[in-house]
Short mmCIF file of C-alpha atoms and ligand atoms in Angstrom, two decimals:
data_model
loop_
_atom_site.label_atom_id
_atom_site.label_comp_id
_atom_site.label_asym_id
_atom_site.label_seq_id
_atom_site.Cartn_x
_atom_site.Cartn_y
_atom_site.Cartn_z
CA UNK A 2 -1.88 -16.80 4.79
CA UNK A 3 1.37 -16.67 6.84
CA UNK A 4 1.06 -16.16 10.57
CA UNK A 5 4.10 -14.05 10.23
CA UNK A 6 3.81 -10.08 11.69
CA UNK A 7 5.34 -6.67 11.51
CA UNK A 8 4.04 -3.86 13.25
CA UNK A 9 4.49 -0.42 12.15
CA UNK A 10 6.74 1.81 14.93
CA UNK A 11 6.82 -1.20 16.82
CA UNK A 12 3.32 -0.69 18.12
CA UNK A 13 0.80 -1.38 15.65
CA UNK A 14 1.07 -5.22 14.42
CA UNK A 15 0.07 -6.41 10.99
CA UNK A 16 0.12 -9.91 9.14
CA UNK A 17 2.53 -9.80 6.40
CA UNK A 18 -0.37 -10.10 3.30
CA UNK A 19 -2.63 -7.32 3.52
CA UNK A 20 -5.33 -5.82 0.61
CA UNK A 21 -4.61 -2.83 -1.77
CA UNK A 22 -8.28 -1.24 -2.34
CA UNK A 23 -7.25 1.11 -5.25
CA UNK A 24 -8.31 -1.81 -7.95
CA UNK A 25 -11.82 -1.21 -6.56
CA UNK A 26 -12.41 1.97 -7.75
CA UNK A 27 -11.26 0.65 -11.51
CA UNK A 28 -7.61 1.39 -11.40
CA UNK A 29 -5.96 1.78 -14.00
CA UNK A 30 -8.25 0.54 -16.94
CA UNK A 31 -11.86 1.61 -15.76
CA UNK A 32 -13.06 -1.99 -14.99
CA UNK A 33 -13.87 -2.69 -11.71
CA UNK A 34 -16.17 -5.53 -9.69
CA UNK A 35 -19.72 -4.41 -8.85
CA UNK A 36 -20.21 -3.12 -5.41
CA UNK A 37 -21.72 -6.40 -3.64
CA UNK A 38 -18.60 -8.10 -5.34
CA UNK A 39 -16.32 -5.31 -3.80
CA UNK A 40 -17.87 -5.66 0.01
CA UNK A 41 -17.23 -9.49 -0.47
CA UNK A 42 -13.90 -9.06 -1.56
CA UNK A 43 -12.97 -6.97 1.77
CA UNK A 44 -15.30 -8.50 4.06
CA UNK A 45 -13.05 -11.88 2.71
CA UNK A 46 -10.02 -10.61 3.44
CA UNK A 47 -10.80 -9.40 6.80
CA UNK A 48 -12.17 -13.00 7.87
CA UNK A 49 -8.80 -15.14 5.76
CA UNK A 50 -6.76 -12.76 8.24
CA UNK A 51 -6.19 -9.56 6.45
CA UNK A 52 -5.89 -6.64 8.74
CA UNK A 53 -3.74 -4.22 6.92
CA UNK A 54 -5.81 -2.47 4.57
CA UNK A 55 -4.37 0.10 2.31
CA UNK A 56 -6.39 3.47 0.51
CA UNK A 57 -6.84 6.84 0.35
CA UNK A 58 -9.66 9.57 0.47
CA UNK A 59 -8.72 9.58 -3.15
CA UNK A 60 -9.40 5.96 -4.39
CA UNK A 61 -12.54 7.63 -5.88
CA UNK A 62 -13.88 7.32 -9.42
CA UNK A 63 -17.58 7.14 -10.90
CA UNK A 64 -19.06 7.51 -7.65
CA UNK A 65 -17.15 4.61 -6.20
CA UNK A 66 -14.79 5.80 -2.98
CA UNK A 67 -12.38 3.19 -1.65
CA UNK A 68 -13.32 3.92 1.94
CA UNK A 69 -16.82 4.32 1.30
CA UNK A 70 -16.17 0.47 0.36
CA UNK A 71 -14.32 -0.30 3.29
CA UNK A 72 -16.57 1.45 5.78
CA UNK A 73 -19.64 -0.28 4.57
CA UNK A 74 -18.29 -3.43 4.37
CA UNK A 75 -16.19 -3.61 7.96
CA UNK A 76 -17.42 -0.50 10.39
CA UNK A 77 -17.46 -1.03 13.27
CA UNK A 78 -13.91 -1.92 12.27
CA UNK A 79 -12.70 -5.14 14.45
CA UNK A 80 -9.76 -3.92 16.91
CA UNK A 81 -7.04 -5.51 15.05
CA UNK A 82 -7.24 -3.82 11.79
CA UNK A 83 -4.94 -1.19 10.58
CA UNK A 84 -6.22 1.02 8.18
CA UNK A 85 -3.01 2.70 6.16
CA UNK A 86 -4.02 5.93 4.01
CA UNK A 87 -2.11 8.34 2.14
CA UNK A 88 -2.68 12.25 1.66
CA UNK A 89 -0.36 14.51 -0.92
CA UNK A 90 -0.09 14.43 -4.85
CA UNK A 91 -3.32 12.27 -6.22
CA UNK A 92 -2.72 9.71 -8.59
CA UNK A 93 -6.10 8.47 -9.11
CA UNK A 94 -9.68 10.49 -7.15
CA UNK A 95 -11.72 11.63 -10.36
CA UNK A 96 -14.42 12.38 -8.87
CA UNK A 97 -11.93 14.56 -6.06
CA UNK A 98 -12.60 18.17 -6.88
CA UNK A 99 -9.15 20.07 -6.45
CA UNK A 100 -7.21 22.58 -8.28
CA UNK A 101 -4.77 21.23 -10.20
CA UNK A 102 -1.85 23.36 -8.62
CA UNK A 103 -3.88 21.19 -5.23
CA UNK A 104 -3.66 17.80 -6.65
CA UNK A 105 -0.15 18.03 -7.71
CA UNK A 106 1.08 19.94 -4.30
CA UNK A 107 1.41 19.64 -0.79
CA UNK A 108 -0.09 22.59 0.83
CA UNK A 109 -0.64 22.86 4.58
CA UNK A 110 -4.19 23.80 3.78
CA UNK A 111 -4.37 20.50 1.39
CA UNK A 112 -3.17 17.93 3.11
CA UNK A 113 -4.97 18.69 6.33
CA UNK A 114 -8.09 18.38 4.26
CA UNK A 115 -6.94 15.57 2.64
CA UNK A 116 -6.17 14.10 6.48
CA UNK A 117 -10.08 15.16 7.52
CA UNK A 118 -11.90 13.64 4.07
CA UNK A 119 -9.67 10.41 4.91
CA UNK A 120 -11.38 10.61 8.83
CA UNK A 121 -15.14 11.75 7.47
CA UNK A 122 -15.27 8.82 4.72
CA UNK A 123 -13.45 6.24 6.90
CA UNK A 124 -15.49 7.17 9.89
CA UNK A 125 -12.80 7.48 12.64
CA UNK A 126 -11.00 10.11 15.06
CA UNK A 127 -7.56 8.84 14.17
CA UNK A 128 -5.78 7.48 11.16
CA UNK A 129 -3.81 4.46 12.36
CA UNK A 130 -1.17 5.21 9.39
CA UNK A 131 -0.90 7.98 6.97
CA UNK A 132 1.50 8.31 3.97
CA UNK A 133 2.97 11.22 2.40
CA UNK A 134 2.66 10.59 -0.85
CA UNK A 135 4.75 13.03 -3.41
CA UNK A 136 4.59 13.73 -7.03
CA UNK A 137 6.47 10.73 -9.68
CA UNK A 138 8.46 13.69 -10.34
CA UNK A 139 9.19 14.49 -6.84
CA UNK A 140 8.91 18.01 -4.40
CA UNK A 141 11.84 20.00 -4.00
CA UNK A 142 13.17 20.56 -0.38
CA UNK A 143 11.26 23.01 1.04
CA UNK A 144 7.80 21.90 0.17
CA UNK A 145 8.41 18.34 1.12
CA UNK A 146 9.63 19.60 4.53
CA UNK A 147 6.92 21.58 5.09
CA UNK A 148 4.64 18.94 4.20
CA UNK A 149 6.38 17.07 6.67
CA UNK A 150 5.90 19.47 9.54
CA UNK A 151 2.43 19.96 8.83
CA UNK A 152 1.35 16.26 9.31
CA UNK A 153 3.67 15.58 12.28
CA UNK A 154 1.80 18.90 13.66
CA UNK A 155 -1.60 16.92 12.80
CA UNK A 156 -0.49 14.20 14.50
CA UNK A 157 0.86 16.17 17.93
CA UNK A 158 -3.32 17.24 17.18
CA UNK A 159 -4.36 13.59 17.69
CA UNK A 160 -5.39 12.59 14.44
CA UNK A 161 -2.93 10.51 13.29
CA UNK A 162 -1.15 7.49 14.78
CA UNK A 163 1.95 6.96 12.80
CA UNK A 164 3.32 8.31 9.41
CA UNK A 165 4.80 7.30 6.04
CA UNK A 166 6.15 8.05 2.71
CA UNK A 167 5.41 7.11 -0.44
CA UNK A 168 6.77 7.69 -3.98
CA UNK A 169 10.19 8.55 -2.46
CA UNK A 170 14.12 8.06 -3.16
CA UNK A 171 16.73 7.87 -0.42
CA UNK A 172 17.25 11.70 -0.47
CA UNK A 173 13.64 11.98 0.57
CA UNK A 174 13.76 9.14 2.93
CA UNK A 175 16.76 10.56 4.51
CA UNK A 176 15.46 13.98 5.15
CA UNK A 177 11.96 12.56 6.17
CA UNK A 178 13.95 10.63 9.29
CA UNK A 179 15.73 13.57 10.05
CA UNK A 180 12.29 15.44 10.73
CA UNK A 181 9.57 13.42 11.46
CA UNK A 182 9.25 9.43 12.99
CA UNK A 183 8.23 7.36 9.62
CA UNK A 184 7.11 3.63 10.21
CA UNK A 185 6.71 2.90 6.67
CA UNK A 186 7.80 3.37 2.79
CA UNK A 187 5.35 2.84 -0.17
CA UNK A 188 6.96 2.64 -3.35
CA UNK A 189 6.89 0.23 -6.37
CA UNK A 190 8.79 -2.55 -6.00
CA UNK A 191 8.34 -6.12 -7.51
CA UNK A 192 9.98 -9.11 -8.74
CA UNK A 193 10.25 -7.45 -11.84
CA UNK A 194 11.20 -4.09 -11.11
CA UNK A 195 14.30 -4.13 -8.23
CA UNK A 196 15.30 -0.20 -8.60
CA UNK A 197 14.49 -0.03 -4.57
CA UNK A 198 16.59 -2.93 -3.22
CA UNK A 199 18.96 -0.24 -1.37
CA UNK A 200 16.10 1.63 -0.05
CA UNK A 201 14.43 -1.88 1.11
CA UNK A 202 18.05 -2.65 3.36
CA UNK A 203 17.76 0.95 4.40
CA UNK A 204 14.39 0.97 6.18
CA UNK A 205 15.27 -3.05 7.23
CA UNK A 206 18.11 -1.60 9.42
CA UNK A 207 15.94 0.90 10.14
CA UNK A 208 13.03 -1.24 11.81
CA UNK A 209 11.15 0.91 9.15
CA UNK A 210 8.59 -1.36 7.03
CA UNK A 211 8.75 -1.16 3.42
CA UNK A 212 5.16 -1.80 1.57
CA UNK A 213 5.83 -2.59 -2.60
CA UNK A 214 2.76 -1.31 -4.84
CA UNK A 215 2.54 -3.52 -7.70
CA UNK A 216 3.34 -6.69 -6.20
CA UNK A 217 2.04 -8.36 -8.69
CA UNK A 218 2.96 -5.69 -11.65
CA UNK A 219 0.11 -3.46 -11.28
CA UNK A 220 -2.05 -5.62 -13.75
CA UNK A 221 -0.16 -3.36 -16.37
CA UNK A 222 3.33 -4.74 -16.38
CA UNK A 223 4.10 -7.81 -17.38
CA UNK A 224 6.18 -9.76 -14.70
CA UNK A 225 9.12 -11.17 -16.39
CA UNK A 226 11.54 -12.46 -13.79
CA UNK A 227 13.87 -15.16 -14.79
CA UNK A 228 12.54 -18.91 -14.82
CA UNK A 229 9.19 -17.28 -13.00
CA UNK A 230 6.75 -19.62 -14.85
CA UNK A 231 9.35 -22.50 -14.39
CA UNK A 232 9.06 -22.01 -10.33
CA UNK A 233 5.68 -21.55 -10.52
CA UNK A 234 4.54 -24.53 -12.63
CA UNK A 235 7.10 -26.91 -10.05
CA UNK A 236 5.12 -25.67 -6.87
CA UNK A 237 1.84 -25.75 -9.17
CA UNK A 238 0.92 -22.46 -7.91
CA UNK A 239 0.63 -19.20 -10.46
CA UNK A 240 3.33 -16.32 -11.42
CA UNK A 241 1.36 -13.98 -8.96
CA UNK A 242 1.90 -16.35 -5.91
CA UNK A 243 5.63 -16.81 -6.83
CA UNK A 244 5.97 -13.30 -7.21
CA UNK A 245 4.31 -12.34 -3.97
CA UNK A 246 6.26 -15.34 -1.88
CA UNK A 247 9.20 -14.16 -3.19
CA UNK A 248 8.68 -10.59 -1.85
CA UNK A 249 8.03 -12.12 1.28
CA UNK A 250 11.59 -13.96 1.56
CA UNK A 251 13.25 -10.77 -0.03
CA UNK A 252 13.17 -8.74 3.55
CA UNK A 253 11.91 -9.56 6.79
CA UNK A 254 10.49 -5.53 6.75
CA UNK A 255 8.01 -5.99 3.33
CA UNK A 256 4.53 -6.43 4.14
CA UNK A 257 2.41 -6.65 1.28
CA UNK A 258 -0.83 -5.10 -0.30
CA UNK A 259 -1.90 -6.67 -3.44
CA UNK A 260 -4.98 -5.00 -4.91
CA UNK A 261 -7.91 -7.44 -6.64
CA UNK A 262 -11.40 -7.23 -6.98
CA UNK A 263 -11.80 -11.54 -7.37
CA UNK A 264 -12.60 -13.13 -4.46
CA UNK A 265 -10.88 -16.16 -6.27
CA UNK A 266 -7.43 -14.01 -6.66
CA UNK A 267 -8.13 -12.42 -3.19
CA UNK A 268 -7.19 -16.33 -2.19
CA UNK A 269 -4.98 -17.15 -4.20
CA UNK A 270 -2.29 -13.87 -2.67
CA UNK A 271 -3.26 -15.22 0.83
CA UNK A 272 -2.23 -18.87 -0.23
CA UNK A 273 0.97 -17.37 -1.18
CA UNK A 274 1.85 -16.51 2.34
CA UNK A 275 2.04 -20.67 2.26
CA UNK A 276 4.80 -21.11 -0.57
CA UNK A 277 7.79 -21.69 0.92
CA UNK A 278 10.39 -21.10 -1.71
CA UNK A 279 13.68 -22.92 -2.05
CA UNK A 280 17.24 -21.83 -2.18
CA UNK A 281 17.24 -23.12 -5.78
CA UNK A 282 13.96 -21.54 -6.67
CA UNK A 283 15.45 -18.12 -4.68
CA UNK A 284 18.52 -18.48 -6.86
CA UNK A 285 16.53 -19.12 -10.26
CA UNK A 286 14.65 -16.10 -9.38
CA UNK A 287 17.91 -14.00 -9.32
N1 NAP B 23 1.48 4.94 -3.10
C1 NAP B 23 1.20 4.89 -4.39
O1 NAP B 23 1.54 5.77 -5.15
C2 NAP B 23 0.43 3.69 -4.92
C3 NAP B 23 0.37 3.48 -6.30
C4 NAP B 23 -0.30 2.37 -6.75
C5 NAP B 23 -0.90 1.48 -5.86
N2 NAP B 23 -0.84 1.72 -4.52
C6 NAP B 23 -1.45 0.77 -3.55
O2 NAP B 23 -0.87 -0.50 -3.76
C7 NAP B 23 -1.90 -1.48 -3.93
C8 NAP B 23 -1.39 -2.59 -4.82
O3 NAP B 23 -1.20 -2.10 -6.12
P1 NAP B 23 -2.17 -2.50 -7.33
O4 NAP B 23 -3.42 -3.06 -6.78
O5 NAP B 23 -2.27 -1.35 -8.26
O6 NAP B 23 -1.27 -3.55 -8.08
P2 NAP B 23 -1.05 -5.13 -7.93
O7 NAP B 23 -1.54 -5.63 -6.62
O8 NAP B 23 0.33 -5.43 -8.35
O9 NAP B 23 -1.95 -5.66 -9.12
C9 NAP B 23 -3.33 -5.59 -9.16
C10 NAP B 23 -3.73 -6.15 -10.52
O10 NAP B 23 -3.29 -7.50 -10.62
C11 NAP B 23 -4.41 -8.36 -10.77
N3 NAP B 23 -4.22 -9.47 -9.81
C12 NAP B 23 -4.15 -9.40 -8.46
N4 NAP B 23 -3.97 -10.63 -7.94
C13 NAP B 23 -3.92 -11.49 -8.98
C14 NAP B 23 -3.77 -12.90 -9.08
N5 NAP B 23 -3.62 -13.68 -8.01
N6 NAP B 23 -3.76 -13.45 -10.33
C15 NAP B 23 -3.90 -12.69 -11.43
N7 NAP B 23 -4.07 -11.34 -11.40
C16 NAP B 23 -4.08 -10.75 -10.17
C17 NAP B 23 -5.64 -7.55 -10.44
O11 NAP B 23 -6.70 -7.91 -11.27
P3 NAP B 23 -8.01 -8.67 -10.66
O12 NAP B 23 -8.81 -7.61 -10.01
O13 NAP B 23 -8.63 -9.24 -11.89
O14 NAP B 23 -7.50 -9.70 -9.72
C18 NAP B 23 -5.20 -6.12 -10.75
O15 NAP B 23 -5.40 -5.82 -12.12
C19 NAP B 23 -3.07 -0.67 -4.49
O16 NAP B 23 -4.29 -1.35 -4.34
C20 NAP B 23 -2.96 0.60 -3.69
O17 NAP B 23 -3.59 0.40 -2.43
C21 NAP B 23 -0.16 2.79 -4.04
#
């Protein structure tokens, strides 16, 4: 594990490697680790130095909830850790019973229940940080403003700390700044898969953090930088930990979530926070 920080809106500080708890509900291919496995896996994390934890209300499949997991295995949550969840369009939450039109949108209505099921199964007052997350195929103006108003209004409430976006491009982070204070973007990034690099210098100058899903390529996509297994094989470390160091040395402003349910990967992405790469190995990488 690095030692090194951010902290989200400059009051909420984080180590740079956190955990991504949406592989625990059997994202995206149905297989997932057995619940004592699960609680081991964040209980791990937590003591190796972990306290940024992502989910959402909606990490649910098969009667297994993300932050069922995570309350079970952690509360009473120790001070330090920041819990980041996300309310808007669902990409996973089977067992989540909505309306299509609801799990798609971003009503008022919706996302302040989506704000109090992420407070009920979590077990707190507040949500330290809560993304916005919009549909792949995006929410025209109006709606996405409006969703934006509604959570900075639940937050004036008291029930959110700070807020995020997720699934956005810069037209959507540029409006989003224009109405409400956002500490952090969630959007896929990786080695493999650059389209964000603007966005990434935009929320760097910005003192906004930028958080990649799919650090390590989802567990779907292969990752196919340049010379990747060549750096990796002269550090004798794996294609994961190259790919995770190098988002670390990309931008000052990434922390990182990568999802597992091995406690033997789970060390592995913390003992990435330990490669230093090279200039040569930066410029092999591209
Ligand atoms: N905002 C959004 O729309 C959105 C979308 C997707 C994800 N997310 C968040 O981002 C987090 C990270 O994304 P993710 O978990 O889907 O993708 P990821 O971290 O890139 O990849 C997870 C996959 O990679 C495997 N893996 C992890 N570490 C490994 C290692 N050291 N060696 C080999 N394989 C490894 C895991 O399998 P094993 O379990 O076998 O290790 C799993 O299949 C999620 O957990 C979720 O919290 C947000």
């Amino acid at each position: 594990m690095t030692n090194e920080q951010w902290a989200f809106g400059g009051d909420l500080p984080i180590n740079r490697i956190g955990y991504g708890t949406m592989r625990l509900t059997g994202w995206p291919r149905g297989d997932r680790p057995g619940r004592d496995t699960a609680l081991t896996v964040l209980r791990r994390a937590v003591e190796l130095g972990v306290n940024h934890l992502d989910t959402s209300y909606y990490y649910a499949r098969d009667g297994v909830s993300a932050n069922e997991l995570i309350r079970a295995a952690l509360h009473p949550y120790p001070q330090d850790l920041v819990i980041v969840t996300k309310v808007g369009a669902l990409v996973e939450g089977d067992d989540i019973d909505l309306p299509a039109a609801e799990r798609r949108g971003l009503t008022p209505d919706g996302l302040r229940r989506g704000v109090e099921a992420n407070l009920r199964s979590l077990g707190v007052d507040r949500l330290d940080v809560v993304n916005l997350r919009i549909d792949d195929r995006g929410h025209d103006g109006a709606e996405y403003e409006t969703a934006l108003e509604t959570l900075m209004s639940l937050r004036a409430e008291g029930l959110i700390r700070h807020l995020g976006i997720s699934n956005v491009g810069r037209a959507h982070f540029d409006r989003a700044r224009g109405l409400a204070d956002i500490v952090c973007v969630q959007n896929l990034y990786n080695i493999a898969d650059r389209d964000d690099d603007p966005l990434i210098d935009a929320c760097a100058e910005a003192g906004i953090a930028y958080v990649p899903f799919f650090p390590v390529g989802g567990g779907f996509r292969p990752l196919t930088a340049e010379r990747l297994a060549e750096v990796a094989d002269r550090h004798g470390t794996t294609a994961q930990q190259v790919a995770l160091a190098w988002l670390l040395a990309r931008s000052p402003n990434i922390a990182i979530i990568p999802g597992t349910g091995s406690p033997a990967h789970l060390e592995e992405n913390l003992a990435a926070g330990r490669l230093q790469l090279t200039e040569k190995d930066l410029a092999e990488l591209g």
